[in-house]
PDB file of C-alpha atoms in Angstrom:
ATOM      1  CA  UNK R   9     129.683 236.408 128.038  1.00 78.00           C
ATOM      2  CA  UNK R  10     131.847 234.841 125.974  1.00 89.00           C
ATOM      3  CA  UNK R  11     132.765 231.907 123.170  1.00 93.00           C
ATOM      4  CA  UNK R  12     135.130 229.321 123.083  1.00 96.00           C
ATOM      5  CA  UNK R  13     135.815 228.101 118.981  1.00 96.00           C
ATOM      6  CA  UNK R  14     137.538 225.188 118.614  1.00 97.00           C
ATOM      7  CA  UNK R  15     138.568 224.403 114.963  1.00 96.00           C
ATOM      8  CA  UNK R  16     138.695 221.767 112.809  1.00 96.00           C
ATOM      9  CA  UNK R  17     135.043 220.784 113.898  1.00 95.00           C
ATOM     10  CA  UNK R  18     136.170 217.250 112.421  1.00 96.00           C
ATOM     11  CA  UNK R  19     139.312 215.908 111.623  1.00 95.00           C
ATOM     12  CA  UNK R  20     140.220 212.573 109.880  1.00 94.00           C
ATOM     13  CA  UNK R  21     143.995 211.662 109.752  1.00 93.00           C
ATOM     14  CA  UNK R  22     146.348 208.935 108.892  1.00 93.00           C
ATOM     15  CA  UNK R  23     148.320 207.299 111.135  1.00 93.00           C
ATOM     16  CA  UNK R  24     151.800 209.174 112.132  1.00 94.00           C
ATOM     17  CA  UNK R  25     150.384 212.032 110.557  1.00 95.00           C
ATOM     18  CA  UNK R  26     151.390 215.186 113.071  1.00 96.00           C
ATOM     19  CA  UNK R  27     147.469 217.208 113.625  1.00 96.00           C
ATOM     20  CA  UNK R  28     146.745 220.696 114.904  1.00 97.00           C
ATOM     21  CA  UNK R  29     143.585 221.415 116.776  1.00 97.00           C
ATOM     22  CA  UNK R  30     143.086 225.203 117.389  1.00 97.00           C
ATOM     23  CA  UNK R  31     141.296 226.932 120.108  1.00 98.00           C
ATOM     24  CA  UNK R  32     140.044 230.632 120.975  1.00 97.00           C
ATOM     25  CA  UNK R  33     138.222 232.309 123.781  1.00 97.00           C
ATOM     26  CA  UNK R  34     137.455 235.730 123.968  1.00 95.00           C
ATOM     27  CA  UNK R  35     136.521 235.384 127.831  1.00 93.00           C
ATOM     28  CA  UNK R  36     139.487 237.156 128.489  1.00 92.00           C
ATOM     29  CA  UNK R  37     140.499 234.172 130.580  1.00 92.00           C
ATOM     30  CA  UNK R  38     144.291 233.593 131.884  1.00 91.00           C
ATOM     31  CA  UNK R  39     143.999 230.248 132.294  1.00 91.00           C
ATOM     32  CA  UNK R  40     143.270 227.772 129.023  1.00 95.00           C
ATOM     33  CA  UNK R  41     143.427 223.424 129.066  1.00 95.00           C
ATOM     34  CA  UNK R  42     143.492 220.648 126.865  1.00 97.00           C
ATOM     35  CA  UNK R  43     141.140 217.863 127.970  1.00 96.00           C
ATOM     36  CA  UNK R  44     140.716 214.212 125.685  1.00 96.00           C
ATOM     37  CA  UNK R  45     137.282 212.628 126.277  1.00 95.00           C
ATOM     38  CA  UNK R  46     137.082 208.683 125.198  1.00 91.00           C
ATOM     39  CA  UNK R  47     134.114 206.924 125.205  1.00 83.00           C
ATOM     40  CA  UNK R  48     133.792 205.098 129.144  1.00 73.00           C
ATOM     41  CA  UNK R  49     136.751 207.105 130.374  1.00 75.00           C
ATOM     42  CA  UNK R  50     135.444 210.516 131.164  1.00 84.00           C
ATOM     43  CA  UNK R  51     137.687 213.442 130.631  1.00 92.00           C
ATOM     44  CA  UNK R  52     141.277 213.428 131.421  1.00 92.00           C
ATOM     45  CA  UNK R  53     143.676 216.702 131.018  1.00 93.00           C
ATOM     46  CA  UNK R  54     146.251 217.200 128.436  1.00 95.00           C
ATOM     47  CA  UNK R  55     148.123 220.205 129.086  1.00 96.00           C
ATOM     48  CA  UNK R  56     147.112 223.683 130.425  1.00 94.00           C
ATOM     49  CA  UNK R  57     148.306 226.996 130.183  1.00 94.00           C
ATOM     50  CA  UNK R  58     148.054 229.742 133.185  1.00 90.00           C
ATOM     51  CA  UNK R  59     148.988 232.796 130.877  1.00 90.00           C
ATOM     52  CA  UNK R  60     150.321 233.609 127.487  1.00 92.00           C
ATOM     53  CA  UNK R  61     153.675 231.048 126.958  1.00 92.00           C
ATOM     54  CA  UNK R  62     153.259 229.208 129.647  1.00 92.00           C
ATOM     55  CA  UNK R  63     152.860 225.272 129.185  1.00 95.00           C
ATOM     56  CA  UNK R  64     152.250 222.870 131.767  1.00 92.00           C
ATOM     57  CA  UNK R  65     152.069 219.194 131.836  1.00 93.00           C
ATOM     58  CA  UNK R  66     148.494 217.369 132.461  1.00 91.00           C
ATOM     59  CA  UNK R  67     147.727 213.480 132.890  1.00 89.00           C
ATOM     60  CA  UNK R  68     147.899 212.446 129.506  1.00 92.00           C
ATOM     61  CA  UNK R  69     150.593 214.749 127.777  1.00 95.00           C
ATOM     62  CA  UNK R  70     152.789 211.583 126.211  1.00 95.00           C
ATOM     63  CA  UNK R  71     151.730 212.172 122.137  1.00 95.00           C
ATOM     64  CA  UNK R  72     150.912 215.764 122.499  1.00 96.00           C
ATOM     65  CA  UNK R  73     152.767 218.925 122.216  1.00 97.00           C
ATOM     66  CA  UNK R  74     150.784 222.565 122.872  1.00 97.00           C
ATOM     67  CA  UNK R  75     151.508 226.016 122.008  1.00 97.00           C
ATOM     68  CA  UNK R  76     150.382 229.358 123.528  1.00 97.00           C
ATOM     69  CA  UNK R  77     151.545 232.110 121.828  1.00 90.00           C
ATOM     70  CA  UNK R  78     148.688 234.708 122.808  1.00 95.00           C
ATOM     71  CA  UNK R  79     146.447 234.742 125.724  1.00 95.00           C
ATOM     72  CA  UNK R  80     143.305 234.073 123.282  1.00 96.00           C
ATOM     73  CA  UNK R  81     144.607 231.052 121.633  1.00 97.00           C
ATOM     74  CA  UNK R  82     146.017 227.549 122.635  1.00 98.00           C
ATOM     75  CA  UNK R  83     146.765 224.952 120.142  1.00 98.00           C
ATOM     76  CA  UNK R  84     147.043 221.141 120.717  1.00 98.00           C
ATOM     77  CA  UNK R  85     149.302 219.154 118.334  1.00 97.00           C
ATOM     78  CA  UNK R  86     149.336 215.219 118.075  1.00 96.00           C
ATOM     79  CA  UNK R  87     152.802 214.525 117.552  1.00 96.00           C
ATOM     80  CA  UNK R  88     151.780 211.090 115.969  1.00 94.00           C
ATOM     81  CA  UNK R  89     148.535 209.760 115.339  1.00 92.00           C
ATOM     82  CA  UNK R  90     147.675 206.592 116.162  1.00 91.00           C
ATOM     83  CA  UNK R  91     146.031 203.870 113.827  1.00 87.00           C
ATOM     84  CA  UNK R  92     142.420 203.572 114.793  1.00 83.00           C
ATOM     85  CA  UNK R  93     142.043 206.051 117.280  1.00 85.00           C
ATOM     86  CA  UNK R  94     139.027 208.202 118.009  1.00 90.00           C
ATOM     87  CA  UNK R  95     138.603 210.556 120.693  1.00 94.00           C
ATOM     88  CA  UNK R  96     137.027 213.998 121.112  1.00 95.00           C
ATOM     89  CA  UNK R  97     139.578 217.179 122.255  1.00 97.00           C
ATOM     90  CA  UNK R  98     137.959 219.481 124.332  1.00 96.00           C
ATOM     91  CA  UNK R  99     139.594 223.281 124.922  1.00 97.00           C
ATOM     92  CA  UNK R 100     138.436 224.865 128.014  1.00 96.00           C
ATOM     93  CA  UNK R 101     139.490 228.223 129.950  1.00 94.00           C
ATOM     94  CA  UNK R 102     138.718 229.715 133.197  1.00 90.00           C
ATOM     95  CA  UNK R 103     139.777 233.176 135.140  1.00 84.00           C
ATOM     96  CA  UNK R 104     142.418 232.869 137.840  1.00 74.00           C
ATOM     97  CA  UNK R 105     141.669 233.544 141.177  1.00 68.00           C
ATOM     98  CA  UNK R 106     141.291 231.807 144.301  1.00 64.00           C
ATOM     99  CA  UNK R 107     137.205 231.763 144.320  1.00 66.00           C
ATOM    100  CA  UNK R 108     134.740 229.469 142.891  1.00 62.00           C
ATOM    101  CA  UNK R 109     134.052 231.282 140.043  1.00 68.00           C
ATOM    102  CA  UNK R 110     137.871 231.603 139.123  1.00 68.00           C
ATOM    103  CA  UNK R 111     137.864 227.962 139.062  1.00 74.00           C
ATOM    104  CA  UNK R 112     134.895 227.406 136.638  1.00 85.00           C
ATOM    105  CA  UNK R 113     135.813 225.797 133.376  1.00 89.00           C
ATOM    106  CA  UNK R 114     134.061 226.660 129.988  1.00 92.00           C
ATOM    107  CA  UNK R 115     134.354 224.480 127.280  1.00 94.00           C
ATOM    108  CA  UNK R 116     134.434 225.233 123.426  1.00 95.00           C
ATOM    109  CA  UNK R 117     132.478 222.548 121.649  1.00 94.00           C
ATOM    110  CA  UNK R 118     134.979 220.249 120.664  1.00 95.00           C
ATOM    111  CA  UNK R 119     137.443 218.495 118.020  1.00 96.00           C
ATOM    112  CA  UNK R 120     136.026 215.068 116.586  1.00 95.00           C
ATOM    113  CA  UNK R 121     139.162 212.804 115.655  1.00 95.00           C
ATOM    114  CA  UNK R 122     139.122 209.846 113.749  1.00 93.00           C
ATOM    115  CA  UNK R 123     142.383 208.163 112.691  1.00 92.00           C
ATOM    116  CA  UNK R 124     142.399 205.766 109.749  1.00 88.00           C
TER     117      UNK R 124
ATOM    118  CA  UNK H  19     144.439 211.356 144.727  1.00 75.00           C
ATOM    119  CA  UNK H  20     141.686 213.195 144.709  1.00 85.00           C
ATOM    120  CA  UNK H  21     138.709 211.528 142.778  1.00 92.00           C
ATOM    121  CA  UNK H  22     135.141 211.595 141.691  1.00 96.00           C
ATOM    122  CA  UNK H  23     132.823 208.601 141.618  1.00 97.00           C
ATOM    123  CA  UNK H  24     129.230 208.577 139.626  1.00 97.00           C
ATOM    124  CA  UNK H  25     128.123 205.009 140.603  1.00 95.00           C
ATOM    125  CA  UNK H  26     124.678 205.716 138.260  1.00 97.00           C
ATOM    126  CA  UNK H  27     125.885 204.923 134.939  1.00 95.00           C
ATOM    127  CA  UNK H  28     122.298 205.668 133.402  1.00 96.00           C
ATOM    128  CA  UNK H  29     119.174 206.967 134.593  1.00 97.00           C
ATOM    129  CA  UNK H  30     115.692 206.702 132.947  1.00 97.00           C
ATOM    130  CA  UNK H  31     112.637 209.302 134.097  1.00 97.00           C
ATOM    131  CA  UNK H  32     109.453 210.429 133.058  1.00 97.00           C
ATOM    132  CA  UNK H  33     109.032 214.299 132.273  1.00 97.00           C
ATOM    133  CA  UNK H  34     108.289 216.265 134.847  1.00 97.00           C
ATOM    134  CA  UNK H  35     109.230 214.292 137.863  1.00 97.00           C
ATOM    135  CA  UNK H  36     112.513 215.052 139.915  1.00 97.00           C
ATOM    136  CA  UNK H  37     115.505 213.485 139.104  1.00 98.00           C
ATOM    137  CA  UNK H  38     118.807 213.181 141.981  1.00 98.00           C
ATOM    138  CA  UNK H  39     122.008 211.978 140.316  1.00 98.00           C
ATOM    139  CA  UNK H  40     124.671 210.488 142.738  1.00 98.00           C
ATOM    140  CA  UNK H  41     128.241 212.051 143.269  1.00 98.00           C
ATOM    141  CA  UNK H  42     131.299 211.050 145.958  1.00 98.00           C
ATOM    142  CA  UNK H  43     134.082 212.381 146.022  1.00 97.00           C
ATOM    143  CA  UNK H  44     137.843 212.022 147.787  1.00 95.00           C
ATOM    144  CA  UNK H  45     139.903 215.079 148.931  1.00 91.00           C
ATOM    145  CA  UNK H  46     142.630 216.290 151.059  1.00 87.00           C
ATOM    146  CA  UNK H  47     141.859 219.887 150.522  1.00 84.00           C
ATOM    147  CA  UNK H  48     139.846 221.533 153.704  1.00 84.00           C
ATOM    148  CA  UNK H  49     138.429 224.024 151.015  1.00 84.00           C
ATOM    149  CA  UNK H  50     137.199 222.661 147.561  1.00 88.00           C
ATOM    150  CA  UNK H  51     135.113 223.389 144.741  1.00 91.00           C
ATOM    151  CA  UNK H  52     132.388 220.865 143.202  1.00 95.00           C
ATOM    152  CA  UNK H  53     130.671 221.142 139.937  1.00 95.00           C
ATOM    153  CA  UNK H  54     128.019 219.915 137.495  1.00 97.00           C
ATOM    154  CA  UNK H  55     128.461 220.130 133.562  1.00 96.00           C
ATOM    155  CA  UNK H  56     125.851 218.481 131.146  1.00 96.00           C
ATOM    156  CA  UNK H  57     126.715 217.281 127.977  1.00 95.00           C
ATOM    157  CA  UNK H  58     124.254 217.558 125.119  1.00 92.00           C
ATOM    158  CA  UNK H  59     123.965 215.224 122.694  1.00 90.00           C
ATOM    159  CA  UNK H  60     125.980 217.736 119.843  1.00 88.00           C
ATOM    160  CA  UNK H  61     128.990 217.076 122.441  1.00 88.00           C
ATOM    161  CA  UNK H  62     128.736 220.321 123.773  1.00 89.00           C
ATOM    162  CA  UNK H  63     129.791 220.695 127.328  1.00 93.00           C
ATOM    163  CA  UNK H  64     127.987 223.199 129.632  1.00 93.00           C
ATOM    164  CA  UNK H  65     128.432 224.520 133.563  1.00 93.00           C
ATOM    165  CA  UNK H  66     125.218 223.855 135.574  1.00 96.00           C
ATOM    166  CA  UNK H  67     125.961 224.925 138.929  1.00 95.00           C
ATOM    167  CA  UNK H  68     128.840 224.718 141.653  1.00 94.00           C
ATOM    168  CA  UNK H  69     129.068 224.210 145.356  1.00 94.00           C
ATOM    169  CA  UNK H  70     132.194 225.737 147.027  1.00 91.00           C
ATOM    170  CA  UNK H  71     132.777 223.720 150.335  1.00 91.00           C
ATOM    171  CA  UNK H  72     132.915 226.486 152.625  1.00 90.00           C
ATOM    172  CA  UNK H  73     129.340 227.244 152.188  1.00 91.00           C
ATOM    173  CA  UNK H  74     126.673 225.717 154.199  1.00 90.00           C
ATOM    174  CA  UNK H  75     124.252 226.567 151.914  1.00 95.00           C
ATOM    175  CA  UNK H  76     123.322 223.803 149.029  1.00 96.00           C
ATOM    176  CA  UNK H  77     123.699 226.130 145.761  1.00 95.00           C
ATOM    177  CA  UNK H  78     120.703 226.573 143.361  1.00 96.00           C
ATOM    178  CA  UNK H  79     120.251 227.644 139.996  1.00 95.00           C
ATOM    179  CA  UNK H  80     116.660 227.673 138.481  1.00 94.00           C
ATOM    180  CA  UNK H  81     115.548 223.957 138.101  1.00 94.00           C
ATOM    181  CA  UNK H  82     119.087 222.811 139.072  1.00 97.00           C
ATOM    182  CA  UNK H  83     119.925 222.360 143.371  1.00 97.00           C
ATOM    183  CA  UNK H  84     122.365 220.762 145.179  1.00 98.00           C
ATOM    184  CA  UNK H  85     122.499 218.184 148.078  1.00 97.00           C
ATOM    185  CA  UNK H  86     125.641 218.749 149.667  1.00 97.00           C
ATOM    186  CA  UNK H  87     126.738 216.228 152.931  1.00 97.00           C
ATOM    187  CA  UNK H  88     129.990 217.240 153.618  1.00 95.00           C
ATOM    188  CA  UNK H  89     130.629 214.677 155.976  1.00 94.00           C
ATOM    189  CA  UNK H  90     129.520 212.000 153.273  1.00 96.00           C
ATOM    190  CA  UNK H  91     131.795 214.019 150.820  1.00 96.00           C
ATOM    191  CA  UNK H  92     128.862 213.517 148.443  1.00 97.00           C
ATOM    192  CA  UNK H  93     127.542 216.219 146.624  1.00 98.00           C
ATOM    193  CA  UNK H  94     123.982 215.111 144.428  1.00 98.00           C
ATOM    194  CA  UNK H  95     122.287 216.841 141.901  1.00 98.00           C
ATOM    195  CA  UNK H  96     118.688 217.407 141.828  1.00 98.00           C
ATOM    196  CA  UNK H  97     116.573 218.696 138.890  1.00 98.00           C
ATOM    197  CA  UNK H  98     113.267 219.444 139.110  1.00 97.00           C
ATOM    198  CA  UNK H  99     110.174 219.519 136.595  1.00 96.00           C
ATOM    199  CA  UNK H 100     112.427 217.469 134.475  1.00 97.00           C
ATOM    200  CA  UNK H 101     111.457 218.044 130.610  1.00 96.00           C
ATOM    201  CA  UNK H 102     112.680 216.350 127.577  1.00 97.00           C
ATOM    202  CA  UNK H 103     115.564 218.729 126.415  1.00 95.00           C
ATOM    203  CA  UNK H 104     117.157 217.944 130.158  1.00 97.00           C
ATOM    204  CA  UNK H 105     118.312 214.331 128.352  1.00 97.00           C
ATOM    205  CA  UNK H 106     122.217 214.388 128.445  1.00 97.00           C
ATOM    206  CA  UNK H 107     125.205 212.865 129.997  1.00 96.00           C
ATOM    207  CA  UNK H 108     125.936 214.660 133.368  1.00 97.00           C
ATOM    208  CA  UNK H 109     129.179 215.045 135.094  1.00 97.00           C
ATOM    209  CA  UNK H 110     130.109 215.738 138.178  1.00 97.00           C
ATOM    210  CA  UNK H 111     133.642 217.271 138.883  1.00 95.00           C
ATOM    211  CA  UNK H 112     135.738 218.518 141.363  1.00 94.00           C
ATOM    212  CA  UNK H 113     138.797 221.062 141.551  1.00 87.00           C
ATOM    213  CA  UNK H 114     142.096 219.908 142.495  1.00 79.00           C
ATOM    214  CA  UNK H 115     144.838 222.680 143.379  1.00 73.00           C
ATOM    215  CA  UNK H 116     147.368 222.710 140.488  1.00 69.00           C
ATOM    216  CA  UNK H 117     149.987 225.388 141.079  1.00 67.00           C
ATOM    217  CA  UNK H 118     149.452 228.909 142.898  1.00 67.00           C
ATOM    218  CA  UNK H 119     145.859 229.657 142.595  1.00 64.00           C
ATOM    219  CA  UNK H 120     145.672 227.422 139.647  1.00 70.00           C
ATOM    220  CA  UNK H 121     143.285 224.414 139.266  1.00 75.00           C
ATOM    221  CA  UNK H 122     141.857 221.459 137.307  1.00 81.00           C
ATOM    222  CA  UNK H 123     138.973 219.318 137.370  1.00 88.00           C
ATOM    223  CA  UNK H 124     139.015 216.085 137.723  1.00 91.00           C
ATOM    224  CA  UNK H 125     135.615 214.555 136.410  1.00 93.00           C
ATOM    225  CA  UNK H 126     133.407 211.642 137.162  1.00 95.00           C
ATOM    226  CA  UNK H 127     132.646 209.058 134.360  1.00 94.00           C
ATOM    227  CA  UNK H 128     129.327 210.507 133.854  1.00 95.00           C
ATOM    228  CA  UNK H 129     125.654 209.525 134.282  1.00 97.00           C
ATOM    229  CA  UNK H 130     122.991 208.926 130.959  1.00 96.00           C
ATOM    230  CA  UNK H 131     119.842 211.192 131.729  1.00 98.00           C
ATOM    231  CA  UNK H 132     117.023 209.997 129.553  1.00 97.00           C
ATOM    232  CA  UNK H 133     113.666 211.833 130.362  1.00 97.00           C
ATOM    233  CA  UNK H 134     110.600 210.123 128.700  1.00 96.00           C
ATOM    234  CA  UNK H 135     107.445 212.092 127.663  1.00 95.00           C
TER     235      UNK H 135
END
């Protein structure tokens, strides 16, 4: 078994501020993901990374940067927080490969963002 | 584009009964993977069960099972002997191949299940 740790759990920012969210996993998984969850809109993919130092844009990458400096960690940066923005950011990881188990994602507990 | 649709916004059932949550999907892939996840009140998202499209048998995992109807592009989640602790939001998801062997999950909007005592 393993665990995905996201920090911080709660993040309050100011409009225009650059905010960084961190994610660590000890599954030794190759692929890591950042999803955003808004009320009523489900989960949408922001960025993903297949391996260390790899970065790929998802469906919602505008306004975000990401960094994968180590296999075990994946950071997400909100480049300029939007006023009244509220969302949950979820980090996930999965092993690589073609089988079903290799495509199963495991999630962290999330970071809840509020922008004043 | 691939798509996952959960038409039931919320369901309320009595404890110890069986509940089925619906999910239909769209894909052009000949081989694909379907998943159900549960999001608890704390926000934690937990993997429940997976169906591989090439398998004819419905997947089962504890008191969770799937009703996979491939011709209808349908993957229903069945929870038997429901418990209060099963109250949560349930998400259906499908893998979409991104590059090489790496996939991302496309999620439905979720079904909120409330189990009443």
